[in-house]
Amino acid sequence: MNDNNYPKLHNATWPGLVGKGPDSEPPISFDSMLEMTAAADVNGVKFDGVDLGLMDPHININSSDDDIKRLADKIASHNLVVGSLVAPIWGNPAMGSKEERAQFVEMVRKACHVGKVLRDLGMRPSGVVRIDSSSSPQEWDADPTGNTKLIAQTFREACDVAAGYGEKLAAEGEICWGGMQSWRTMLDTLEAVDRPNMGFQADMSHTLLYTMGYNREQDRILPAGYDWQDRQVLTDALKTLTDALRPWTIDFHVAQNDGTVFGSGSHDKTGRHCQALDPNGKLDVANDAGFWLRDSNGQLTKVMRHICWDGCMFPNSVMTNQQTWNDILATMINVREKHGWRE
C-alpha cells in the first residue's frame, strides 16, 4: 500500500434511497449509511467522506441553517466530511414548461445553499452539485434540437444561480436522461450550455453503457456483437469516450458494470451497478478509472479532489452487509494507489 492521500475516498449515501420505496424494498436510513461507511476499514485505511443526495427521508432540501449544522455535526462525529451533492430536481423537467424549469432552477439554488453552508462550516473541502435533465430519452426524441436548446437554457440559468454560491454543476452521464443518454448527446448539451461552471459527472457503470449505444444505437462505440474477451477493443472504446468527455469531467464515480441495464422501484433502467468484486463485471476497475483520471498522455489531471463509489439499486441484504463496504473501500484504495498523489 502506498502513501497517496489524494484523491480522497468517498462513499455515496443515496444508494440507501435510489430504487427503494413502496414498489421495491424499504429505504436504508441515513444513519445506517453513515455507520456502515465509517465502519469500513482496510488495513487501517478508511473512507474520508460521503457524497449526499439531498432527498427525503435522508435530508430535507428545505433544511434550515441550524438543520444543516446538525447534519454537519452528525457526519463529523463519524470522522467524515462532505463532498458532492445531488440536487432533487426530479419532477421538474429541464425541457418542460416555464414553471417546471423555474422549479428546477430553484431546487438547484436550494442545493447550492446547503453546499455553501457546509463549506462555511469547514465540512466540505471539495465537490460539486449534480444535476440531470429530469426528462426521458423518449420525450427528448420527439424534438432533439428544440429539447436540447431548452435543457441548455435551464442548465444555463441553474449555472448562473450556482455561480452566486461559488458552485459548479455536474451533469450526470446516465442513459436514462433525455439529452444525456449518449456520449454525443451529452457533449452537445454541455457545449450548448456554455458556462464555465458547467461540467460532467462520469460514473464508470453508466459510461460503459455509452460505449454500447444503449438508448441511442447510432452513438455506439463498441461494435455490435462485441466479444468481451477482446480487451483491446474495449480499451480503444474507452479511450474514445474519455478523450471526448474527460475535458468536461469534474466529478467521478468509481463503479462496476456487467454490460447490462437494471432498474428497481421508480428508477428507470440504466447501467447496472455491480458489486465491487462481481465476477461478471466487464471493467478492470482500477485500471479503467485511469482513463478518466489521467489525460490522453497518461498524466494525472488531479481535477478530482475526491472520488466516490456509487452502488445504486443493490438489494438491502447486500447493502447492510459490512463486507460489501469493505470490498468497495478496497477497490477505491486500488484506484488511488494507481492514479493518486500525495499532498
Short mmCIF file of N, CA and C in Angstrom, two decimals, residues 203-285:
data_model
loop_
_atom_site.label_atom_id
_atom_site.label_comp_id
_atom_site.label_asym_id
_atom_site.label_seq_id
_atom_site.Cartn_x
_atom_site.Cartn_y
_atom_site.Cartn_z
N ASP A 203 -19.73 8.34 -14.28
CA ASP A 203 -19.88 7.15 -13.46
C ASP A 203 -19.47 5.96 -14.32
N MET A 204 -18.49 5.20 -13.88
CA MET A 204 -17.92 4.15 -14.72
C MET A 204 -18.96 3.13 -15.18
N SER A 205 -19.98 2.89 -14.36
CA SER A 205 -21.03 1.95 -14.75
C SER A 205 -21.86 2.51 -15.88
N HIS A 206 -22.28 3.76 -15.73
CA HIS A 206 -23.15 4.37 -16.74
C HIS A 206 -22.39 4.64 -18.04
N THR A 207 -21.15 5.11 -17.93
CA THR A 207 -20.43 5.45 -19.14
C THR A 207 -20.03 4.21 -19.93
N LEU A 208 -19.91 3.05 -19.29
CA LEU A 208 -19.70 1.82 -20.06
C LEU A 208 -20.87 1.61 -21.02
N LEU A 209 -22.09 1.91 -20.57
CA LEU A 209 -23.27 1.77 -21.43
C LEU A 209 -23.23 2.76 -22.59
N TYR A 210 -22.57 3.91 -22.39
CA TYR A 210 -22.38 4.85 -23.50
C TYR A 210 -21.65 4.17 -24.66
N THR A 211 -20.62 3.38 -24.34
CA THR A 211 -19.86 2.72 -25.42
C THR A 211 -20.71 1.70 -26.16
N MET A 212 -21.79 1.23 -25.54
CA MET A 212 -22.62 0.17 -26.12
C MET A 212 -23.83 0.72 -26.87
N GLY A 213 -24.03 2.04 -26.81
CA GLY A 213 -25.11 2.65 -27.58
C GLY A 213 -26.50 2.41 -27.06
N TYR A 214 -26.64 2.02 -25.78
CA TYR A 214 -27.98 1.85 -25.21
C TYR A 214 -28.74 3.17 -25.29
N ASN A 215 -29.99 3.11 -25.69
CA ASN A 215 -30.88 4.27 -25.83
C ASN A 215 -30.48 5.22 -26.95
N ARG A 216 -29.37 4.90 -27.66
CA ARG A 216 -29.02 5.69 -28.85
C ARG A 216 -28.00 4.89 -29.66
N GLU A 217 -28.53 3.94 -30.41
CA GLU A 217 -27.70 2.98 -31.13
C GLU A 217 -26.70 3.66 -32.07
N GLN A 218 -27.10 4.78 -32.67
CA GLN A 218 -26.21 5.43 -33.64
C GLN A 218 -24.96 6.01 -32.99
N ASP A 219 -24.94 6.09 -31.66
CA ASP A 219 -23.77 6.61 -30.96
C ASP A 219 -22.94 5.50 -30.31
N ARG A 220 -23.22 4.26 -30.70
CA ARG A 220 -22.44 3.13 -30.21
C ARG A 220 -20.96 3.29 -30.61
N ILE A 221 -20.06 2.93 -29.69
CA ILE A 221 -18.62 2.91 -29.99
C ILE A 221 -18.13 1.47 -30.17
N LEU A 222 -18.51 0.60 -29.24
CA LEU A 222 -18.17 -0.81 -29.38
C LEU A 222 -18.93 -1.40 -30.57
N PRO A 223 -18.33 -2.31 -31.32
CA PRO A 223 -19.05 -2.92 -32.44
C PRO A 223 -20.21 -3.79 -31.95
N ALA A 224 -21.27 -3.86 -32.74
CA ALA A 224 -22.38 -4.74 -32.41
C ALA A 224 -21.87 -6.17 -32.29
N GLY A 225 -22.36 -6.90 -31.29
CA GLY A 225 -21.91 -8.27 -31.08
C GLY A 225 -20.50 -8.36 -30.54
N TYR A 226 -20.03 -7.29 -29.92
CA TYR A 226 -18.66 -7.26 -29.38
C TYR A 226 -18.38 -8.44 -28.46
N ASP A 227 -17.22 -9.05 -28.63
CA ASP A 227 -16.74 -10.14 -27.80
C ASP A 227 -15.97 -9.55 -26.61
N TRP A 228 -16.53 -9.68 -25.42
CA TRP A 228 -15.95 -9.06 -24.23
C TRP A 228 -14.57 -9.61 -23.89
N GLN A 229 -14.19 -10.72 -24.51
CA GLN A 229 -12.85 -11.26 -24.26
C GLN A 229 -11.77 -10.45 -24.98
N ASP A 230 -12.17 -9.63 -25.94
CA ASP A 230 -11.21 -8.84 -26.71
C ASP A 230 -10.99 -7.51 -26.00
N ARG A 231 -10.08 -7.51 -25.07
CA ARG A 231 -9.86 -6.36 -24.20
C ARG A 231 -9.38 -5.13 -24.98
N GLN A 232 -8.61 -5.32 -26.04
CA GLN A 232 -8.07 -4.18 -26.77
C GLN A 232 -9.18 -3.34 -27.39
N VAL A 233 -10.24 -4.00 -27.89
CA VAL A 233 -11.36 -3.26 -28.48
C VAL A 233 -12.04 -2.41 -27.42
N LEU A 234 -12.22 -2.96 -26.22
CA LEU A 234 -12.83 -2.19 -25.13
C LEU A 234 -11.92 -1.03 -24.73
N THR A 235 -10.62 -1.29 -24.66
CA THR A 235 -9.68 -0.22 -24.31
C THR A 235 -9.77 0.93 -25.31
N ASP A 236 -9.82 0.60 -26.58
CA ASP A 236 -9.92 1.64 -27.60
C ASP A 236 -11.23 2.43 -27.47
N ALA A 237 -12.33 1.72 -27.16
CA ALA A 237 -13.62 2.38 -26.99
C ALA A 237 -13.60 3.32 -25.80
N LEU A 238 -13.01 2.87 -24.70
CA LEU A 238 -12.94 3.70 -23.50
C LEU A 238 -12.07 4.93 -23.75
N LYS A 239 -11.01 4.78 -24.55
CA LYS A 239 -10.17 5.94 -24.88
C LYS A 239 -10.95 6.95 -25.73
N THR A 240 -11.72 6.46 -26.68
CA THR A 240 -12.54 7.37 -27.50
C THR A 240 -13.52 8.14 -26.62
N LEU A 241 -14.19 7.40 -25.74
CA LEU A 241 -15.17 8.00 -24.85
C LEU A 241 -14.55 9.05 -23.93
N THR A 242 -13.48 8.66 -23.26
CA THR A 242 -12.90 9.54 -22.25
C THR A 242 -12.16 10.73 -22.87
N ASP A 243 -11.56 10.54 -24.04
CA ASP A 243 -10.93 11.69 -24.70
C ASP A 243 -11.97 12.76 -25.02
N ALA A 244 -13.21 12.32 -25.32
CA ALA A 244 -14.27 13.28 -25.64
C ALA A 244 -14.82 13.96 -24.40
N LEU A 245 -15.03 13.21 -23.33
CA LEU A 245 -15.74 13.74 -22.16
C LEU A 245 -14.83 14.13 -20.99
N ARG A 246 -13.60 13.64 -20.98
CA ARG A 246 -12.71 13.96 -19.85
C ARG A 246 -12.50 15.47 -19.67
N PRO A 247 -12.36 16.25 -20.76
CA PRO A 247 -12.16 17.68 -20.55
C PRO A 247 -13.31 18.36 -19.80
N TRP A 248 -14.48 17.73 -19.81
CA TRP A 248 -15.64 18.28 -19.12
C TRP A 248 -15.81 17.71 -17.71
N THR A 249 -15.06 16.66 -17.38
CA THR A 249 -15.36 15.87 -16.18
C THR A 249 -14.84 16.55 -14.92
N ILE A 250 -15.76 16.82 -13.99
CA ILE A 250 -15.40 17.49 -12.74
C ILE A 250 -15.86 16.69 -11.52
N ASP A 251 -16.48 15.52 -11.75
CA ASP A 251 -16.93 14.68 -10.65
C ASP A 251 -16.87 13.25 -11.16
N PHE A 252 -16.44 12.31 -10.31
CA PHE A 252 -16.15 10.96 -10.80
C PHE A 252 -16.61 9.90 -9.82
N HIS A 253 -17.36 8.92 -10.36
CA HIS A 253 -17.80 7.78 -9.58
C HIS A 253 -17.09 6.52 -10.03
N VAL A 254 -16.46 5.86 -9.11
CA VAL A 254 -15.92 4.53 -9.35
C VAL A 254 -17.07 3.54 -9.24
N ALA A 255 -17.15 2.61 -10.19
CA ALA A 255 -18.25 1.63 -10.17
C ALA A 255 -17.90 0.48 -11.10
N GLN A 256 -18.66 -0.60 -10.98
CA GLN A 256 -18.51 -1.77 -11.85
C GLN A 256 -19.83 -2.00 -12.59
N ASN A 257 -19.75 -2.64 -13.76
CA ASN A 257 -20.94 -2.93 -14.56
C ASN A 257 -20.73 -4.24 -15.29
N ASP A 258 -21.80 -5.00 -15.47
CA ASP A 258 -21.68 -6.28 -16.17
C ASP A 258 -22.17 -6.21 -17.61
N GLY A 259 -22.32 -4.98 -18.12
CA GLY A 259 -22.74 -4.81 -19.50
C GLY A 259 -24.24 -4.89 -19.70
N THR A 260 -25.01 -4.79 -18.60
CA THR A 260 -26.47 -4.85 -18.70
C THR A 260 -27.08 -3.61 -18.06
N VAL A 261 -28.39 -3.46 -18.29
CA VAL A 261 -29.15 -2.38 -17.65
C VAL A 261 -30.01 -2.97 -16.54
N PHE A 262 -30.41 -2.11 -15.60
CA PHE A 262 -31.22 -2.55 -14.48
C PHE A 262 -31.96 -1.36 -13.90
N GLY A 263 -33.18 -1.60 -13.42
CA GLY A 263 -33.94 -0.58 -12.71
C GLY A 263 -34.75 -1.22 -11.61
N SER A 264 -34.99 -0.50 -10.53
CA SER A 264 -35.87 -1.00 -9.47
C SER A 264 -36.63 0.16 -8.86
N GLY A 265 -37.73 -0.17 -8.17
CA GLY A 265 -38.56 0.90 -7.65
C GLY A 265 -39.03 1.78 -8.79
N SER A 266 -38.94 3.08 -8.62
CA SER A 266 -39.39 4.01 -9.65
C SER A 266 -38.26 4.40 -10.60
N HIS A 267 -37.07 3.83 -10.42
CA HIS A 267 -35.92 4.23 -11.23
C HIS A 267 -35.92 3.48 -12.56
N ASP A 268 -35.81 4.25 -13.66
CA ASP A 268 -35.73 3.65 -14.99
C ASP A 268 -34.48 2.79 -15.12
N LYS A 269 -34.52 1.90 -16.11
CA LYS A 269 -33.35 1.05 -16.35
C LYS A 269 -32.17 1.90 -16.81
N THR A 270 -31.03 1.63 -16.19
CA THR A 270 -29.80 2.32 -16.55
C THR A 270 -28.66 1.35 -16.31
N GLY A 271 -27.41 1.81 -16.41
CA GLY A 271 -26.28 0.91 -16.24
C GLY A 271 -26.32 0.23 -14.89
N ARG A 272 -26.24 -1.11 -14.90
CA ARG A 272 -26.33 -1.87 -13.65
C ARG A 272 -25.06 -1.65 -12.81
N HIS A 273 -25.25 -1.17 -11.60
CA HIS A 273 -24.14 -1.12 -10.67
C HIS A 273 -23.95 -2.51 -10.08
N CYS A 274 -22.77 -3.06 -10.29
CA CYS A 274 -22.43 -4.38 -9.74
C CYS A 274 -21.62 -4.21 -8.47
N GLN A 275 -21.57 -5.26 -7.67
CA GLN A 275 -20.69 -5.23 -6.51
C GLN A 275 -19.24 -5.12 -6.98
N ALA A 276 -18.41 -4.59 -6.10
CA ALA A 276 -17.03 -4.29 -6.47
C ALA A 276 -16.28 -5.50 -7.01
N LEU A 277 -16.57 -6.67 -6.46
CA LEU A 277 -15.83 -7.88 -6.86
C LEU A 277 -16.68 -8.82 -7.71
N ASP A 278 -17.71 -8.31 -8.34
CA ASP A 278 -18.59 -9.14 -9.16
C ASP A 278 -17.78 -9.82 -10.28
N PRO A 279 -17.79 -11.15 -10.33
CA PRO A 279 -17.01 -11.85 -11.37
C PRO A 279 -17.51 -11.59 -12.78
N ASN A 280 -18.75 -11.10 -12.91
CA ASN A 280 -19.31 -10.79 -14.23
C ASN A 280 -19.01 -9.36 -14.68
N GLY A 281 -18.34 -8.59 -13.84
CA GLY A 281 -18.02 -7.21 -14.19
C GLY A 281 -17.15 -7.14 -15.43
N LYS A 282 -17.47 -6.20 -16.31
CA LYS A 282 -16.75 -6.06 -17.57
C LYS A 282 -15.55 -5.13 -17.47
N LEU A 283 -15.48 -4.35 -16.40
CA LEU A 283 -14.42 -3.37 -16.26
C LEU A 283 -13.29 -3.89 -15.37
N ASP A 284 -12.08 -3.51 -15.70
CA ASP A 284 -10.95 -3.63 -14.79
C ASP A 284 -10.94 -2.31 -14.02
N VAL A 285 -11.63 -2.30 -12.89
CA VAL A 285 -12.00 -1.02 -12.27
C VAL A 285 -10.78 -0.13 -12.01
#
